[in-house]
Coordinates of C-alpha atoms in Angstrom, one line a residue:
M1 CA -4.9 -15.0 18.1
S2 CA -2.2 -14.2 20.7
D3 CA -1.4 -16.6 23.5
R4 CA 0.5 -13.9 25.5
G5 CA -0.2 -14.4 29.2
V6 CA -2.2 -17.6 28.7
G7 CA 0.4 -19.6 30.6
A8 CA -0.4 -17.6 33.7
A9 CA -4.2 -18.0 33.5
G10 CA -5.5 -20.0 36.4
A11 CA -2.1 -20.6 37.9
A12 CA -1.7 -19.4 41.4
Q13 CA 2.0 -18.7 41.3
V14 CA 4.7 -16.1 41.7
G15 CA 8.0 -16.3 39.8
G16 CA 6.8 -19.4 38.0
V17 CA 6.5 -21.6 41.1
P18 CA 3.0 -22.8 42.0
W19 CA 2.2 -22.5 45.7
P20 CA 1.9 -26.3 46.3
A21 CA 5.3 -26.9 44.8
R22 CA 7.0 -24.5 47.2
D23 CA 9.1 -25.8 50.1
P24 CA 7.0 -25.4 53.4
A25 CA 10.2 -25.0 55.4
A26 CA 11.3 -22.1 53.2
L27 CA 8.0 -20.4 54.1
G28 CA 8.4 -21.1 57.8
L29 CA 5.5 -23.7 57.7
P30 CA 5.4 -27.1 59.3
A31 CA 6.5 -29.8 56.9
S32 CA 3.8 -32.2 58.1
F33 CA 0.2 -32.1 59.4
D34 CA 1.0 -34.8 61.8
L35 CA 1.1 -32.5 64.8
P36 CA -0.2 -32.4 68.4
V37 CA -3.1 -30.1 69.2
D38 CA -0.8 -27.4 70.3
G39 CA 1.2 -27.7 67.1
H40 CA -2.0 -27.2 65.0
L41 CA -3.0 -24.2 67.0
D42 CA 0.4 -22.6 66.8
A43 CA 0.4 -23.2 63.0
L44 CA -3.1 -21.7 62.7
A45 CA -2.0 -18.6 64.7
D46 CA 1.0 -18.2 62.5
L47 CA -1.1 -18.6 59.4
A48 CA -3.5 -15.9 60.6
A49 CA -0.6 -13.5 60.8
G50 CA 0.7 -14.7 57.4
A51 CA -2.8 -14.1 55.9
G52 CA -2.6 -10.6 57.1
Y53 CA 0.8 -10.1 55.5
L54 CA -0.3 -11.6 52.2
E55 CA -3.4 -9.4 52.3
W56 CA -1.2 -6.4 52.9
R57 CA 0.9 -7.3 49.8
R58 CA -2.3 -7.7 47.8
Y59 CA -3.5 -4.2 48.7
R60 CA 0.0 -2.8 48.0
H61 CA -0.1 -4.2 44.5
V62 CA -3.6 -2.9 43.9
A63 CA -2.6 0.6 45.3
A64 CA 0.5 0.5 43.0
L65 CA -1.8 -0.1 40.0
H66 CA -4.0 2.9 41.1
T67 CA -0.8 5.1 41.3
E68 CA 0.3 3.9 37.9
L69 CA -3.0 4.0 36.0
V70 CA -5.4 6.3 37.8
V71 CA -3.5 9.1 39.6
P72 CA -2.1 10.7 36.5
E73 CA -5.6 10.9 34.9
E74 CA -8.0 11.5 37.8
D75 CA -7.9 15.3 37.9
R76 CA -8.9 15.6 34.2
D77 CA -10.6 12.3 33.3
E78 CA -14.3 12.8 32.4
R79 CA -14.8 9.8 30.3
A80 CA -17.7 7.5 30.9
V81 CA -15.3 4.6 31.3
D82 CA -12.6 6.5 33.1
A83 CA -9.1 5.4 34.3
Y84 CA -10.6 4.2 37.6
A85 CA -13.1 2.0 35.9
Q86 CA -10.5 0.7 33.5
C87 CA -8.1 -0.1 36.4
A88 CA -10.8 -2.0 38.2
A89 CA -11.7 -3.8 35.0
R90 CA -8.1 -5.0 34.7
L91 CA -8.4 -6.4 38.3
A92 CA -11.8 -8.0 37.6
T93 CA -10.5 -9.7 34.5
A94 CA -7.2 -10.9 36.0
L95 CA -8.9 -12.2 39.2
S96 CA -12.1 -13.4 37.6
V97 CA -14.3 -11.3 39.8
S98 CA -17.1 -8.8 39.1
Q99 CA -16.4 -5.2 38.4
Y100 CA -18.1 -4.3 41.7
V101 CA -15.8 -6.6 43.7
A102 CA -12.8 -5.2 41.9
E103 CA -13.8 -1.6 42.6
R104 CA -14.3 -2.4 46.3
L105 CA -10.8 -3.9 46.3
L106 CA -9.4 -0.8 44.7
D107 CA -11.3 1.5 47.1
N108 CA -10.0 -0.4 50.2
A109 CA -6.4 -0.4 48.9
V110 CA -6.5 3.4 48.3
A111 CA -8.1 4.0 51.7
L112 CA -5.4 2.1 53.5
R113 CA -2.7 3.8 51.5
D114 CA -3.9 7.3 51.8
R115 CA -6.3 7.4 54.8
L116 CA -5.2 4.7 57.2
P117 CA -1.4 4.1 56.7
R118 CA -0.7 3.2 60.3
V119 CA -3.6 0.7 60.3
F120 CA -2.2 -0.6 57.1
E121 CA 1.0 -1.4 58.9
C122 CA -1.0 -3.3 61.6
L123 CA -2.2 -5.6 58.8
R124 CA 1.3 -6.1 57.5
D125 CA 2.5 -7.0 61.0
G126 CA -0.3 -9.5 61.6
V127 CA -1.7 -7.4 64.4
V128 CA -5.2 -7.2 62.8
S129 CA -7.0 -9.7 60.5
P130 CA -8.2 -8.9 56.9
T131 CA -11.8 -9.3 58.1
F132 CA -11.4 -6.5 60.6
I133 CA -9.6 -4.3 58.1
R134 CA -12.7 -4.2 55.9
T135 CA -14.7 -3.1 58.9
I136 CA -12.2 -0.4 59.8
V137 CA -12.2 1.0 56.2
S138 CA -16.0 1.1 56.0
R139 CA -16.4 2.7 59.4
T140 CA -13.9 5.5 58.8
E141 CA -15.2 6.8 55.5
L142 CA -16.3 10.0 57.2
I143 CA -12.8 11.1 58.0
H144 CA -11.5 11.1 54.4
G145 CA -9.8 14.5 53.7
R146 CA -10.6 15.8 57.2
P147 CA -7.9 17.6 59.3
Y148 CA -8.1 14.9 62.0
Q149 CA -7.7 12.0 59.6
E150 CA -4.1 11.2 60.8
Q151 CA -5.2 11.4 64.4
V152 CA -8.0 8.9 63.9
D153 CA -5.6 6.6 62.0
A154 CA -3.0 6.8 64.8
D155 CA -5.6 6.3 67.5
I156 CA -7.1 3.1 65.9
A157 CA -3.6 1.7 65.1
A158 CA -2.5 2.3 68.7
A159 CA -5.6 0.6 70.1
L160 CA -5.1 -2.4 67.7
R161 CA -1.5 -2.9 69.0
K162 CA -2.6 -3.2 72.6
P163 CA -2.3 -6.7 74.1
G164 CA -5.6 -8.6 74.0
S165 CA -8.1 -10.1 71.6
W166 CA -10.7 -8.5 69.3
S167 CA -14.1 -9.2 67.8
T168 CA -15.9 -7.7 64.9
A169 CA -18.2 -5.7 67.3
R170 CA -15.3 -4.4 69.4
V171 CA -13.4 -3.2 66.2
R172 CA -16.6 -1.6 64.9
D173 CA -17.1 0.2 68.3
L174 CA -13.5 1.4 68.4
C175 CA -13.7 3.0 64.9
D176 CA -17.0 4.6 65.6
Q177 CA -15.8 6.1 68.9
M178 CA -12.7 7.6 67.3
V179 CA -14.7 9.1 64.4
Y180 CA -17.7 10.3 66.4
R181 CA -15.8 12.2 69.0
R182 CA -13.6 14.1 66.5
D183 CA -16.2 15.8 64.4
P184 CA -19.6 16.0 66.1
D185 CA -21.0 18.4 63.6
A186 CA -20.3 16.1 60.6
V187 CA -21.7 13.2 62.5
R188 CA -24.8 15.1 63.4
E189 CA -25.3 16.2 59.8
R190 CA -24.9 12.6 58.5
R191 CA -27.3 11.3 61.2
D192 CA -29.9 14.0 60.3
D193 CA -29.7 12.9 56.6
A194 CA -30.0 9.3 57.6
L195 CA -33.1 10.0 59.6
K196 CA -34.7 12.0 56.7
G197 CA -34.0 9.0 54.5
R198 CA -35.8 6.4 56.7
C199 CA -38.2 4.3 54.7
F200 CA -40.5 1.3 54.4
F201 CA -40.3 -1.1 51.6
T202 CA -41.6 -4.4 50.2
E203 CA -39.8 -6.7 47.8
A204 CA -41.3 -9.6 45.8
G205 CA -39.5 -12.8 46.1
L206 CA -39.7 -16.4 44.8
D207 CA -42.3 -19.1 45.4
G208 CA -45.0 -16.6 46.5
M209 CA -42.8 -15.0 49.2
A210 CA -41.9 -11.4 49.8
T211 CA -39.7 -9.2 52.0
V212 CA -40.9 -6.4 54.2
G213 CA -38.5 -4.0 55.7
A214 CA -38.1 -0.5 57.2
T215 CA -35.2 1.8 58.2
M216 CA -35.4 3.7 61.5
S217 CA -33.3 4.8 64.4
A218 CA -31.3 2.1 66.1
E219 CA -33.2 2.2 69.4
R220 CA -36.6 2.0 67.7
A221 CA -35.4 -1.0 65.7
A222 CA -34.2 -2.7 68.9
I223 CA -37.6 -2.1 70.5
V224 CA -39.5 -3.5 67.5
A225 CA -37.2 -6.6 67.6
R226 CA -37.8 -7.1 71.3
V227 CA -41.6 -6.9 71.0
V228 CA -41.7 -9.3 68.1
E229 CA -39.3 -11.7 69.9
R230 CA -41.4 -11.6 73.1
L231 CA -44.6 -12.5 71.2
A232 CA -42.8 -15.2 69.2
A233 CA -41.8 -16.8 72.4
Q234 CA -45.4 -17.5 73.4
V235 CA -45.4 -21.1 72.2
C236 CA -44.8 -24.5 73.8
K237 CA -41.8 -26.7 73.1
H238 CA -43.8 -28.7 70.6
D239 CA -44.2 -25.8 68.1
S240 CA -42.9 -26.9 64.7
R241 CA -41.7 -23.6 63.4
S242 CA -38.2 -22.2 63.4
T243 CA -37.4 -19.1 65.5
G244 CA -37.4 -17.0 62.4
A245 CA -40.7 -18.3 61.1
R246 CA -42.4 -17.7 64.5
A247 CA -41.0 -14.1 64.5
S248 CA -42.4 -13.5 61.0
D249 CA -45.9 -14.7 62.1
A250 CA -45.7 -12.7 65.3
L251 CA -44.9 -9.5 63.4
F252 CA -47.9 -10.0 61.1
A253 CA -50.1 -10.7 64.2
L254 CA -49.0 -7.4 65.8
V255 CA -49.6 -5.4 62.6
K256 CA -53.0 -7.0 61.9
H257 CA -54.1 -7.1 65.6
A258 CA -54.7 -10.8 65.0
P259 CA -54.4 -13.7 67.4
F260 CA -51.0 -15.5 67.5
G261 CA -50.8 -19.2 68.6
C262 CA -48.7 -22.3 68.9
D263 CA -49.1 -24.7 66.0
C264 CA -48.7 -27.9 68.0
A265 CA -52.5 -28.6 67.9
R266 CA -52.3 -30.2 71.3
P267 CA -55.6 -29.7 73.2
E268 CA -53.8 -29.0 76.5
C269 CA -51.5 -26.4 75.0
A270 CA -51.7 -23.1 77.0
F271 CA -50.6 -21.1 73.9
A272 CA -53.1 -22.3 71.4
A273 CA -54.4 -18.7 71.0
V274 CA -52.6 -15.7 72.3
D275 CA -53.8 -12.1 72.0
A276 CA -50.9 -10.3 70.4
D277 CA -52.1 -6.8 71.5
E278 CA -52.5 -8.0 75.1
V279 CA -49.0 -9.5 75.1
A280 CA -47.5 -6.3 73.8
A281 CA -49.5 -4.1 76.2
N282 CA -49.0 -6.1 79.4
A283 CA -45.5 -7.4 78.9
A284 CA -42.8 -6.2 81.2
R285 CA -41.2 -3.0 79.9
I286 CA -38.6 -3.4 77.2
V287 CA -35.2 -1.9 78.3
I288 CA -32.6 -0.8 75.8
H289 CA -29.4 0.0 77.8
V290 CA -27.3 3.0 76.8
V291 CA -23.9 3.7 78.5
T292 CA -22.7 7.3 78.4
D293 CA -21.1 9.9 80.6
T294 CA -22.2 13.2 82.1
T295 CA -20.0 15.3 80.0
T296 CA -21.6 13.9 76.8
L297 CA -24.9 15.1 78.0
I298 CA -23.5 18.6 78.1
G299 CA -22.3 18.7 74.5
P300 CA -19.1 19.0 72.5
V301 CA -16.3 21.1 73.9
P302 CA -13.1 22.6 72.4
A303 CA -10.3 20.0 72.3
N304 CA -8.0 22.4 74.2
T305 CA -10.4 23.0 77.1
A306 CA -8.1 21.4 79.7
A307 CA -10.5 22.0 82.5
H308 CA -13.1 19.8 80.8
P309 CA -12.8 16.1 81.6
Q310 CA -14.1 15.2 78.2
A311 CA -11.3 17.0 76.4
Q312 CA -8.8 15.0 78.3
N313 CA -10.7 11.7 77.7
V314 CA -11.4 11.6 81.4
E315 CA -15.1 10.7 81.3
T316 CA -17.6 9.9 84.0
T317 CA -20.0 7.2 83.1
A318 CA -23.7 6.8 82.7
V319 CA -25.9 3.8 81.9
A320 CA -29.2 4.7 80.1
A321 CA -32.0 2.4 79.2
D322 CA -34.5 3.2 76.5
Q323 CA -37.7 1.3 76.7
G324 CA -40.8 1.2 74.6
V325 CA -43.9 -0.9 74.2
A326 CA -46.4 0.2 71.6
D327 CA -46.4 4.1 71.7
E328 CA -44.7 4.3 75.0
V329 CA -41.0 5.2 75.1
T330 CA -39.0 5.6 78.3
V331 CA -35.2 6.3 78.7
E332 CA -33.5 5.4 81.9
E333 CA -30.0 6.7 82.6
V334 CA -27.7 5.8 85.4
V335 CA -25.2 8.6 85.6
V336 CA -22.0 9.0 87.6
D337 CA -21.6 12.5 89.0
E338 CA -18.7 14.3 87.5
A339 CA -17.1 14.7 90.9
A340 CA -16.5 11.0 90.9
A341 CA -13.9 11.3 88.2
V342 CA -10.5 11.8 89.6
A343 CA -8.5 14.7 88.2
V344 CA -5.8 13.6 85.8
E345 CA -2.9 15.9 85.0
P346 CA -2.8 16.4 81.2
E347 CA 0.3 15.2 79.5
A348 CA 2.7 18.0 78.5
V349 CA 2.5 18.5 74.7
P350 CA 4.8 20.9 72.7
V351 CA 2.8 23.9 71.4
D352 CA 3.3 25.1 67.9
E353 CA 3.0 28.9 68.4
A354 CA 2.4 29.5 64.7
A355 CA -0.7 27.4 64.9
V356 CA -2.1 29.1 68.0
G357 CA -3.9 31.9 66.1
E358 CA -5.5 29.5 63.7
A359 CA -6.6 27.2 66.4
A360 CA -8.1 30.1 68.4
A361 CA -10.1 31.2 65.4
E362 CA -11.6 27.8 64.8
P363 CA -11.1 25.5 67.7
E364 CA -11.5 21.7 67.2
L365 CA -14.4 20.3 69.0
V366 CA -14.5 16.9 70.7
D367 CA -17.6 15.1 71.8
G368 CA -18.4 12.1 73.9
V369 CA -20.2 9.0 72.7
G370 CA -22.7 6.5 74.0
F371 CA -22.9 2.7 73.8
V372 CA -26.2 1.0 73.0
A373 CA -26.2 -2.7 74.1
G374 CA -26.4 -4.9 71.1
L375 CA -26.0 -2.0 68.6
G376 CA -22.7 -0.4 69.4
I377 CA -21.4 3.2 69.6
I378 CA -23.7 6.1 69.0
S379 CA -22.7 9.8 68.7
G380 CA -23.0 12.3 71.5
A381 CA -25.7 14.1 69.6
H382 CA -27.7 10.8 69.5
V383 CA -27.2 10.4 73.2
R384 CA -28.5 13.9 73.8
D385 CA -31.5 13.3 71.6
L386 CA -32.4 10.3 73.8
A387 CA -31.8 12.3 77.0
T388 CA -34.3 15.0 76.0
D389 CA -37.1 12.4 75.5
P390 CA -39.9 13.2 77.9
G391 CA -39.7 9.7 79.3
T392 CA -36.1 9.9 80.3
I393 CA -35.1 8.9 83.8
I394 CA -31.5 9.6 84.9
R395 CA -30.1 7.2 87.4
P396 CA -26.6 8.0 88.8
L397 CA -24.2 5.1 89.2
G398 CA -22.9 6.4 92.5
D399 CA -23.3 9.7 94.4
G400 CA -20.2 11.5 93.2
T401 CA -18.3 10.8 96.4
D402 CA -15.6 8.4 97.5
T403 CA -18.2 6.2 99.3
P404 CA -18.0 2.7 98.0
L405 CA -21.1 1.3 96.4
P406 CA -22.7 -1.9 97.7
A407 CA -21.4 -5.0 95.9
T408 CA -24.1 -7.5 96.8
Q409 CA -27.7 -7.6 97.6
P410 CA -28.3 -7.1 101.4
A411 CA -29.8 -10.5 102.0
D412 CA -27.8 -12.5 99.5
P413 CA -24.0 -12.1 99.2
Y414 CA -24.0 -14.3 96.1
R415 CA -26.2 -11.9 94.1
P416 CA -24.6 -8.7 92.8
S417 CA -26.3 -5.4 93.7
A418 CA -28.1 -3.5 90.9
A419 CA -25.1 -1.0 90.8
L420 CA -22.5 -3.8 90.4
D421 CA -24.7 -5.6 87.8
A422 CA -24.9 -2.4 85.7
Y423 CA -21.2 -1.6 86.2
V424 CA -20.0 -5.0 85.1
R425 CA -22.1 -5.1 82.0
A426 CA -21.2 -1.5 81.1
R427 CA -17.5 -2.4 81.6
D428 CA -17.5 -5.6 79.6
R429 CA -20.0 -4.6 76.9
Y430 CA -19.9 -8.0 75.3
C431 CA -19.2 -11.6 76.4
T432 CA -15.6 -11.5 77.5
W433 CA -14.6 -14.7 75.7
P434 CA -12.1 -13.9 72.9
G435 CA -13.9 -13.1 69.6
C436 CA -17.5 -13.3 71.0
N437 CA -19.9 -10.6 69.9
R438 CA -22.9 -11.4 72.2
P439 CA -23.9 -8.3 74.3
A440 CA -23.2 -8.4 78.0
W441 CA -26.7 -7.2 78.8
D442 CA -28.1 -10.4 77.2
G443 CA -25.8 -12.8 78.9
D444 CA -24.9 -14.0 82.4
L445 CA -22.7 -12.6 85.1
D446 CA -20.2 -15.4 85.9
H447 CA -18.2 -15.8 89.1
I448 CA -14.7 -16.2 87.6
T449 CA -13.8 -18.3 90.7
E450 CA -16.6 -20.5 91.9
Y451 CA -18.5 -19.0 94.7
D452 CA -18.1 -20.9 98.0
H453 CA -21.7 -20.8 99.4
T454 CA -20.6 -22.4 102.7
H455 CA -17.6 -20.1 103.4
P456 CA -17.8 -17.1 101.1
E457 CA -14.6 -15.6 102.5
R458 CA -12.6 -18.5 101.0
G459 CA -13.0 -17.3 97.4
G460 CA -15.2 -16.6 94.5
Q461 CA -16.7 -13.5 96.1
T462 CA -19.2 -11.3 94.4
S463 CA -17.1 -8.2 93.4
A464 CA -16.2 -6.2 90.4
T465 CA -13.0 -8.1 89.8
G466 CA -14.7 -11.4 90.6
L467 CA -17.5 -11.1 88.1
G468 CA -17.4 -11.2 84.3
A469 CA -20.0 -11.1 81.5
K470 CA -20.4 -14.3 79.5
C471 CA -23.0 -15.4 76.9
R472 CA -24.8 -18.6 77.9
F473 CA -22.7 -20.8 75.6
H474 CA -19.4 -19.6 76.9
H475 CA -20.7 -19.8 80.5
L476 CA -21.6 -23.4 79.9
L477 CA -18.3 -24.1 78.2
K478 CA -16.4 -22.7 81.1
T479 CA -18.6 -24.6 83.6
F480 CA -18.8 -28.1 82.0
A481 CA -15.6 -28.3 79.9
D482 CA -11.9 -28.0 80.7
F483 CA -11.6 -24.3 79.7
V484 CA -10.3 -22.0 82.5
D485 CA -10.6 -18.3 82.6
D486 CA -9.0 -15.8 85.0
Q487 CA -9.5 -12.2 85.8
Y488 CA -7.3 -10.0 88.0
D489 CA -6.4 -6.3 88.6
D490 CA -4.0 -4.7 86.2
P491 CA -0.9 -3.6 88.2
D492 CA -0.1 -0.9 85.6
H493 CA -3.6 0.6 85.4
P494 CA -5.4 0.9 88.7
G495 CA -9.1 0.2 88.5
R496 CA -8.7 -1.9 85.3
I497 CA -8.5 -5.7 85.0
I498 CA -6.7 -8.3 82.9
R499 CA -8.5 -11.4 81.6
T500 CA -7.2 -14.7 80.2
V501 CA -8.7 -17.9 78.8
T502 CA -6.8 -21.1 78.9
I503 CA -7.9 -24.0 76.6
P504 CA -7.6 -27.6 77.8
E505 CA -4.1 -28.1 76.2
G506 CA -2.8 -25.2 78.2
R507 CA -2.6 -22.4 75.6
T508 CA -3.6 -19.1 77.2
V509 CA -5.2 -16.2 75.2
L510 CA -5.7 -12.7 76.5
G511 CA -9.2 -11.4 76.9
P512 CA -10.6 -8.3 75.1
A513 CA -8.2 -5.5 74.3
Y514 CA -11.1 -2.9 74.1
T515 CA -13.8 -2.6 76.8
G516 CA -16.0 0.0 78.3
F517 CA -12.9 1.5 80.1
D518 CA -11.6 2.7 76.8
T519 CA -14.7 4.7 76.0
H520 CA -15.7 5.8 79.5
P521 CA -12.5 6.0 81.6
G522 CA -14.5 7.2 84.5
L523 CA -15.5 3.6 85.2
D524 CA -11.9 3.3 86.6
V525 CA -12.8 5.3 89.6
I526 CA -16.0 3.6 90.6
V527 CA -15.4 1.5 93.7
F528 CA -17.4 -1.1 95.5
G529 CA -17.4 -2.1 99.1
D530 CA -16.0 -5.5 100.2
P531 CA -18.7 -8.3 100.0
P532 CA -19.8 -9.7 103.3
T533 CA -17.8 -12.6 104.6
N534 CA -20.6 -14.5 106.1
G535 CA -24.0 -15.7 104.9
K536 CA -25.0 -18.8 103.2
N537 CA -27.1 -19.3 100.0
T538 CA -27.5 -22.4 97.9
S539 CA -29.3 -21.0 95.0
S540 CA -26.3 -20.9 92.7
T541 CA -26.6 -22.0 89.0
H542 CA -22.8 -22.0 88.6
R543 CA -21.1 -25.2 89.5
T544 CA -18.0 -27.2 88.8
P545 CA -18.9 -30.7 87.5
T546 CA -18.1 -33.6 89.7
P547 CA -17.6 -37.2 88.5
D548 CA -21.2 -38.0 89.2
S549 CA -22.6 -34.9 87.4
T550 CA -23.3 -34.7 83.7
E551 CA -23.4 -31.9 81.2
P552 CA -27.0 -30.6 80.6
T553 CA -28.5 -31.9 77.3
R554 CA -29.4 -29.7 74.4
P555 CA -33.1 -29.4 73.6
A556 CA -34.3 -30.9 70.4

């Protein structure tokens, strides 16, 4: 029996030096963990960039194995256990992982090397985390081998290098936007195939349990979820079930047309027996918000159509809401008239005369996209499908002129107008706290500077720059802890804003690098009038704690 290589088994080392035995100073790491809070946070930020670099090296080694073992054989290898499978088996054996995990590692390495080389450089430079890299690879599979592959890679890499923070949802939306707008025909074909493949299934589980599931369009899934959640909420605070357990019981009650009730067994409980059908039929309408632009409603256009705003990425905006209860489905759209988008001179680009004839024969098409709150980016074709629904209501955000929109409600300068509310949520998309994925439509609109109810003109006014979307947790964190956020106009990009969050120790982090502005630049040109400087209202739920105030307690 040979012992060749046994000495390396289980030893995490390179060049014979185990990682714990290496000099931290030589690696640029703190020699001690006895650090102040700032020191720990600085070290963690540095380690995050280092983790990206190490992951880049790991993928480089895996890609080199693919070049060495698979590439010479892949054009003529028809074996059941081909060179690819054998390469993955080497990885699986050396790393003690399954063949499936090894093949995914190999797939990602090859995709980064061949399909996304500029994104791969972002990983090397610590610009993007390994977690986000896996999202990017999976969301760009459609571009493999396409003529626009390099463009999508460059677009994503350029966006990742912008100053600001990212979250999984924002990275996902970025990738989908870049892919969907480049090849609308391929996206439409894939979506048609997905719709044809929708299904319903059950799966037996352990302990007498089973799983029921279905695949359907994203907006229908959102509607089903909202109806179930609404019925599941019809209980008192003494109900013993978890949120998930209540939702499971609510779904069965809706399907079976059976009563649904609180399990507290208290005689005075108002929710002892609830008619599921009545709740579903009489509940306020369920609204699924969709943000799009007027050019997307028209359809894809040639990329060289300079006169078309969409081809220049100058898009007007729309906010659509798809609602449904039982068999009723309604789509509401708030659209900005195309005239509201300011003309932008296209950047001069050198023209390759030899390619003109080919481009004229088969022009590249670009398409707009839509954004569904809580679900992410959808293709232009999907937007148009929603827009043709008989229940669609189109609501312009503005009248297509330079007239400023009202910022507040007429009788209450603290409350934003419906137009400003829709605008801020469409602009922010998600909670603006770094890394948060909660949809803006499900959260609060926070006055970045506390609103002065006695003298509104002194600060904290209700305006586009003065408001930001936050989930309830981060709203409470900002209000009752020592975290401070700020939001101000971007001097280099009129109409856009810069956000920062400062933790109690003084470390400042930039807000989201990718917002609704990047998908629908027409948002830049929507303006709101100045809020009124008089008026008094004391109905605020936002306050700064005083020495006598206490943080609200969490329910049991």
